[in-house]
Amino acid sequence: MDAAEFRKRGKEMVDYVADYLEKIDKRQVFPDVEPGYLRPLIPDCAPQDPESFEDVFKDIEKIIMPGVTHWHSPYFFAYFPSASSFPALLADILCGGIGCVGFSWGSASEATLISLLAARTKTIRRVQSENPELTEADIMGRLVAYASDQAHSSVERAALIGGVKIKNVSSDDKFTVCGSALKKVLDEDKASGLIPFFFCATLGTTPCCSFDRLLELGPICNKENIWMHIDAAYAGSAFICPEFRHLLNGVEFADSFNFNPHKWLLVNFDCSAMWVKKRSDLIGAFKLEPLYLQHHHQERSQQCNVNMWCKFLHNFLTRVYHLKGACPYHLPYLILFLEWVMLICVCCGLTPPAGKHHTAACSPSALPLWDGGENQGNEACGLR
């Protein structure tokens, strides 16, 4: 979609939204579809070839609107009125167009926090079932989370919010965490009476885009009842290309996985996709049922895929750009970047980056980290 088509489609979307709001009183306020109705209507994978925008647009009424509760309807009297206006909608367009990235906290950071809290709840319940005499406070004081010394600071912040200890696992000369390093610290902590419960593996670290060794780490975490969360916030988008999927080997051992489509997949900030292996672990950790949120689909809603709305919104994009278009989008930039890195290294007499990483855009003052310098990427520009 170029600027000319964007103008055309943008006007069509504005007209659609204006018509929707002008005629909203004609729509049924509350949907009569069953939970899970979206599942058979949406493909399980992205299309190989592009679809016309007209076909995608038609699915708004065909697929999305049947499941919408129309908060703007004059006949909607529940909860509170939805605050929106035409100027606010226009401001949203401007915000999306400017696309400033607020990366100090949010997106993948929240995914890490959610997975850590779910792991904490799961471990407390397991330990209490094995030792009924222990209180929750007894167990909380012994819980320990782990992450690479190259992991993003949000992992440490998640532990602070979760009220648990966190320890760094030393990375090797390629800035990756291997199984032996994790096992060493686990053995030491268990011998001290601590309870390891969470490990955050990183695929594409912020300082230098290194990749932890999932095939070594995963079996250890599974054996020790440790929740392994994979933070692929930065590099995860590259796995859409078959050339990079070998870096995902070992993902089957993970309990949760997250990446940010807003980094490489042409999605506006912020869009963070998270998967969890066992849905009940997440639901069980955060399930609250106040009277005002109870409904007649209460039990069934636990069985449906609550992420289907997000899936459609992402599908809206992937249907236009498709898989064959997305992969070529990445590769030319990666090739150009690697050539630039090698040129800088040759000119400055530096050692190329350790390992075979996608990319790690750094300022010149951070380049010594590639040559074993003490500056471990403090000034790296790998944004979250």
CSV table of N, CA and C in Angstrom, one decimal, residues 271-339:
chain,number,residue,atom,x,y,z
A,271,CYS,N,2.1,-3.3,19.8
A,271,CYS,CA,1.4,-4.6,19.5
A,271,CYS,C,2.3,-5.7,20.0
A,272,SER,N,2.0,-6.4,21.0
A,272,SER,CA,2.8,-7.4,21.6
A,272,SER,C,2.0,-8.7,21.7
A,273,ALA,N,2.5,-9.8,21.0
A,273,ALA,CA,1.8,-11.0,20.9
A,273,ALA,C,2.4,-12.0,21.9
A,274,MET,N,1.6,-12.7,22.7
A,274,MET,CA,2.0,-13.6,23.7
A,274,MET,C,1.3,-14.9,23.6
A,275,TRP,N,2.0,-16.0,23.7
A,275,TRP,CA,1.4,-17.3,23.7
A,275,TRP,C,1.7,-18.0,25.1
A,276,VAL,N,0.8,-18.8,25.5
A,276,VAL,CA,1.0,-19.6,26.7
A,276,VAL,C,0.7,-21.1,26.4
A,277,LYS,N,1.6,-22.0,26.9
A,277,LYS,CA,1.4,-23.4,26.6
A,277,LYS,C,0.1,-23.9,27.3
A,278,LYS,N,-0.1,-23.6,28.6
A,278,LYS,CA,-1.3,-24.1,29.3
A,278,LYS,C,-2.1,-22.9,29.7
A,279,ARG,N,-3.2,-22.7,29.0
A,279,ARG,CA,-4.1,-21.6,29.3
A,279,ARG,C,-4.6,-21.5,30.7
A,280,SER,N,-4.8,-22.6,31.3
A,280,SER,CA,-5.4,-22.7,32.7
A,280,SER,C,-4.4,-22.1,33.7
A,281,ASP,N,-3.1,-22.1,33.4
A,281,ASP,CA,-2.1,-21.6,34.3
A,281,ASP,C,-2.3,-20.0,34.4
A,282,LEU,N,-2.6,-19.4,33.2
A,282,LEU,CA,-2.8,-18.0,33.2
A,282,LEU,C,-4.1,-17.6,33.8
A,283,ILE,N,-5.2,-18.3,33.3
A,283,ILE,CA,-6.5,-18.0,33.8
A,283,ILE,C,-6.6,-18.2,35.3
A,284,GLY,N,-6.0,-19.3,35.8
A,284,GLY,CA,-6.1,-19.6,37.2
A,284,GLY,C,-5.4,-18.6,38.1
A,285,ALA,N,-4.3,-17.9,37.6
A,285,ALA,CA,-3.6,-16.9,38.3
A,285,ALA,C,-4.3,-15.6,38.5
A,286,PHE,N,-5.1,-15.3,37.5
A,286,PHE,CA,-5.7,-13.9,37.5
A,286,PHE,C,-7.3,-13.9,37.5
A,287,LYS,N,-7.9,-15.1,37.8
A,287,LYS,CA,-9.3,-15.2,37.7
A,287,LYS,C,-10.0,-14.5,38.9
A,288,LEU,N,-10.8,-13.5,38.6
A,288,LEU,CA,-11.6,-12.8,39.5
A,288,LEU,C,-13.1,-12.8,39.0
A,289,GLU,N,-14.1,-13.0,39.8
A,289,GLU,CA,-15.4,-13.0,39.3
A,289,GLU,C,-16.4,-12.1,40.1
A,290,PRO,N,-16.2,-10.8,40.1
A,290,PRO,CA,-17.1,-10.0,40.8
A,290,PRO,C,-18.5,-10.1,40.1
A,291,LEU,N,-19.5,-9.7,40.9
A,291,LEU,CA,-20.9,-9.9,40.4
A,291,LEU,C,-21.1,-9.1,39.1
A,292,TYR,N,-20.5,-7.9,39.0
A,292,TYR,CA,-20.8,-7.1,37.8
A,292,TYR,C,-20.1,-7.7,36.5
A,293,LEU,N,-19.2,-8.7,36.6
A,293,LEU,CA,-18.6,-9.2,35.4
A,293,LEU,C,-19.1,-10.7,35.1
A,294,GLN,N,-20.0,-11.2,35.9
A,294,GLN,CA,-20.5,-12.5,35.7
A,294,GLN,C,-21.5,-12.5,34.6
A,295,HIS,N,-21.6,-13.6,33.8
A,295,HIS,CA,-22.5,-13.7,32.7
A,295,HIS,C,-22.9,-15.2,32.5
A,296,HIS,N,-23.8,-15.4,31.6
A,296,HIS,CA,-24.3,-16.8,31.5
A,296,HIS,C,-23.4,-17.7,30.6
A,297,HIS,N,-22.3,-17.0,30.1
A,297,HIS,CA,-21.3,-17.8,29.4
A,297,HIS,C,-20.0,-18.0,30.2
A,298,GLN,N,-20.2,-17.8,31.5
A,298,GLN,CA,-19.1,-17.8,32.4
A,298,GLN,C,-18.1,-18.9,32.3
A,299,GLU,N,-18.7,-20.1,32.3
A,299,GLU,CA,-17.8,-21.3,32.2
A,299,GLU,C,-17.3,-21.5,30.8
A,300,ARG,N,-18.1,-21.3,29.8
A,300,ARG,CA,-17.7,-21.6,28.4
A,300,ARG,C,-16.6,-20.6,28.0
A,301,SER,N,-16.7,-19.4,28.5
A,301,SER,CA,-15.7,-18.4,28.1
A,301,SER,C,-14.3,-18.8,28.5
A,302,GLN,N,-14.1,-19.7,29.5
A,302,GLN,CA,-12.8,-20.1,29.8
A,302,GLN,C,-12.2,-21.1,28.8
A,303,GLN,N,-13.1,-21.6,27.9
A,303,GLN,CA,-12.6,-22.6,27.0
A,303,GLN,C,-12.4,-21.9,25.6
A,304,CYS,N,-12.9,-20.7,25.4
A,304,CYS,CA,-12.7,-20.1,24.0
A,304,CYS,C,-11.4,-19.3,24.0
A,305,ASN,N,-10.9,-19.1,22.8
A,305,ASN,CA,-9.7,-18.4,22.6
A,305,ASN,C,-9.9,-16.9,22.7
A,306,VAL,N,-9.6,-16.3,23.8
A,306,VAL,CA,-9.8,-14.9,24.1
A,306,VAL,C,-9.0,-14.0,23.2
A,307,ASN,N,-8.0,-14.5,22.5
A,307,ASN,CA,-7.1,-13.7,21.7
A,307,ASN,C,-7.6,-13.6,20.2
A,308,MET,N,-8.8,-14.1,19.9
A,308,MET,CA,-9.2,-14.1,18.6
A,308,MET,C,-9.4,-12.7,18.0
A,309,TRP,N,-9.8,-11.8,18.9
A,309,TRP,CA,-9.9,-10.4,18.4
A,309,TRP,C,-8.6,-9.9,17.9
A,310,CYS,N,-7.6,-10.0,18.7
A,310,CYS,CA,-6.3,-9.6,18.3
A,310,CYS,C,-5.8,-10.3,17.1
A,311,LYS,N,-6.2,-11.6,17.0
A,311,LYS,CA,-5.7,-12.3,15.8
A,311,LYS,C,-6.3,-11.7,14.5
A,312,PHE,N,-7.6,-11.3,14.6
A,312,PHE,CA,-8.2,-10.7,13.4
A,312,PHE,C,-7.5,-9.4,13.1
A,313,LEU,N,-7.2,-8.6,14.0
A,313,LEU,CA,-6.6,-7.3,13.7
A,313,LEU,C,-5.2,-7.5,13.1
A,314,HIS,N,-4.5,-8.5,13.6
A,314,HIS,CA,-3.2,-8.8,12.9
A,314,HIS,C,-3.4,-9.4,11.6
A,315,ASN,N,-4.5,-10.2,11.4
A,315,ASN,CA,-4.8,-10.8,10.2
A,315,ASN,C,-5.2,-9.7,9.1
A,316,PHE,N,-5.8,-8.6,9.6
A,316,PHE,CA,-6.1,-7.5,8.7
A,316,PHE,C,-4.8,-7.0,7.9
A,317,LEU,N,-3.7,-7.0,8.7
A,317,LEU,CA,-2.5,-6.6,8.1
A,317,LEU,C,-1.8,-7.7,7.2
A,318,THR,N,-1.8,-8.9,7.8
A,318,THR,CA,-1.1,-10.0,7.1
A,318,THR,C,-1.8,-10.4,5.8
A,319,ARG,N,-3.1,-10.1,5.7
A,319,ARG,CA,-3.8,-10.5,4.5
A,319,ARG,C,-3.4,-9.5,3.4
A,320,VAL,N,-3.1,-8.3,3.7
A,320,VAL,CA,-2.6,-7.3,2.7
A,320,VAL,C,-1.2,-7.5,2.3
A,321,TYR,N,-0.3,-7.8,3.3
A,321,TYR,CA,1.1,-7.9,3.0
A,321,TYR,C,1.5,-9.4,2.8
A,322,HIS,N,0.8,-10.4,3.3
A,322,HIS,CA,1.0,-11.8,3.1
A,322,HIS,C,2.4,-12.3,3.4
A,323,LEU,N,2.6,-13.6,3.5
A,323,LEU,CA,3.9,-14.1,3.9
A,323,LEU,C,5.0,-13.9,2.8
A,324,LYS,N,4.6,-14.1,1.6
A,324,LYS,CA,5.6,-13.9,0.5
A,324,LYS,C,6.1,-12.4,0.5
A,325,GLY,N,5.3,-11.5,0.9
A,325,GLY,CA,5.7,-10.1,0.9
A,325,GLY,C,6.5,-9.8,2.2
A,326,ALA,N,6.1,-10.4,3.3
A,326,ALA,CA,6.8,-10.1,4.5
A,326,ALA,C,8.2,-10.5,4.6
A,327,CYS,N,8.5,-11.7,4.1
A,327,CYS,CA,9.9,-12.2,4.2
A,327,CYS,C,10.8,-11.4,3.3
A,328,PRO,N,10.5,-11.1,2.1
A,328,PRO,CA,11.4,-10.2,1.3
A,328,PRO,C,11.6,-8.9,1.9
A,329,TYR,N,10.6,-8.4,2.7
A,329,TYR,CA,10.8,-7.1,3.3
A,329,TYR,C,11.9,-7.1,4.3
A,330,HIS,N,12.1,-8.2,5.0
A,330,HIS,CA,13.2,-8.3,6.0
A,330,HIS,C,14.6,-8.4,5.4
A,331,LEU,N,14.7,-9.3,4.5
A,331,LEU,CA,16.0,-9.8,4.0
A,331,LEU,C,16.9,-8.7,3.4
A,332,PRO,N,16.4,-7.8,2.6
A,332,PRO,CA,17.3,-6.8,2.0
A,332,PRO,C,18.0,-5.9,3.1
A,333,TYR,N,17.2,-5.6,4.1
A,333,TYR,CA,17.7,-4.7,5.2
A,333,TYR,C,18.7,-5.5,6.0
A,334,LEU,N,18.5,-6.8,6.2
A,334,LEU,CA,19.4,-7.6,7.0
A,334,LEU,C,20.8,-7.7,6.3
A,335,ILE,N,20.7,-7.9,5.0
A,335,ILE,CA,21.9,-8.1,4.2
A,335,ILE,C,22.7,-6.8,4.2
A,336,LEU,N,22.0,-5.6,4.0
A,336,LEU,CA,22.7,-4.3,4.0
A,336,LEU,C,23.3,-4.1,5.3
A,337,PHE,N,22.6,-4.4,6.4
A,337,PHE,CA,23.1,-4.1,7.7
A,337,PHE,C,24.4,-5.0,8.0
A,338,LEU,N,24.4,-6.2,7.6
A,338,LEU,CA,25.5,-7.1,7.8
A,338,LEU,C,26.7,-6.6,7.1
A,339,GLU,N,26.5,-6.1,5.8
A,339,GLU,CA,27.6,-5.5,5.1
A,339,GLU,C,28.1,-4.3,5.8
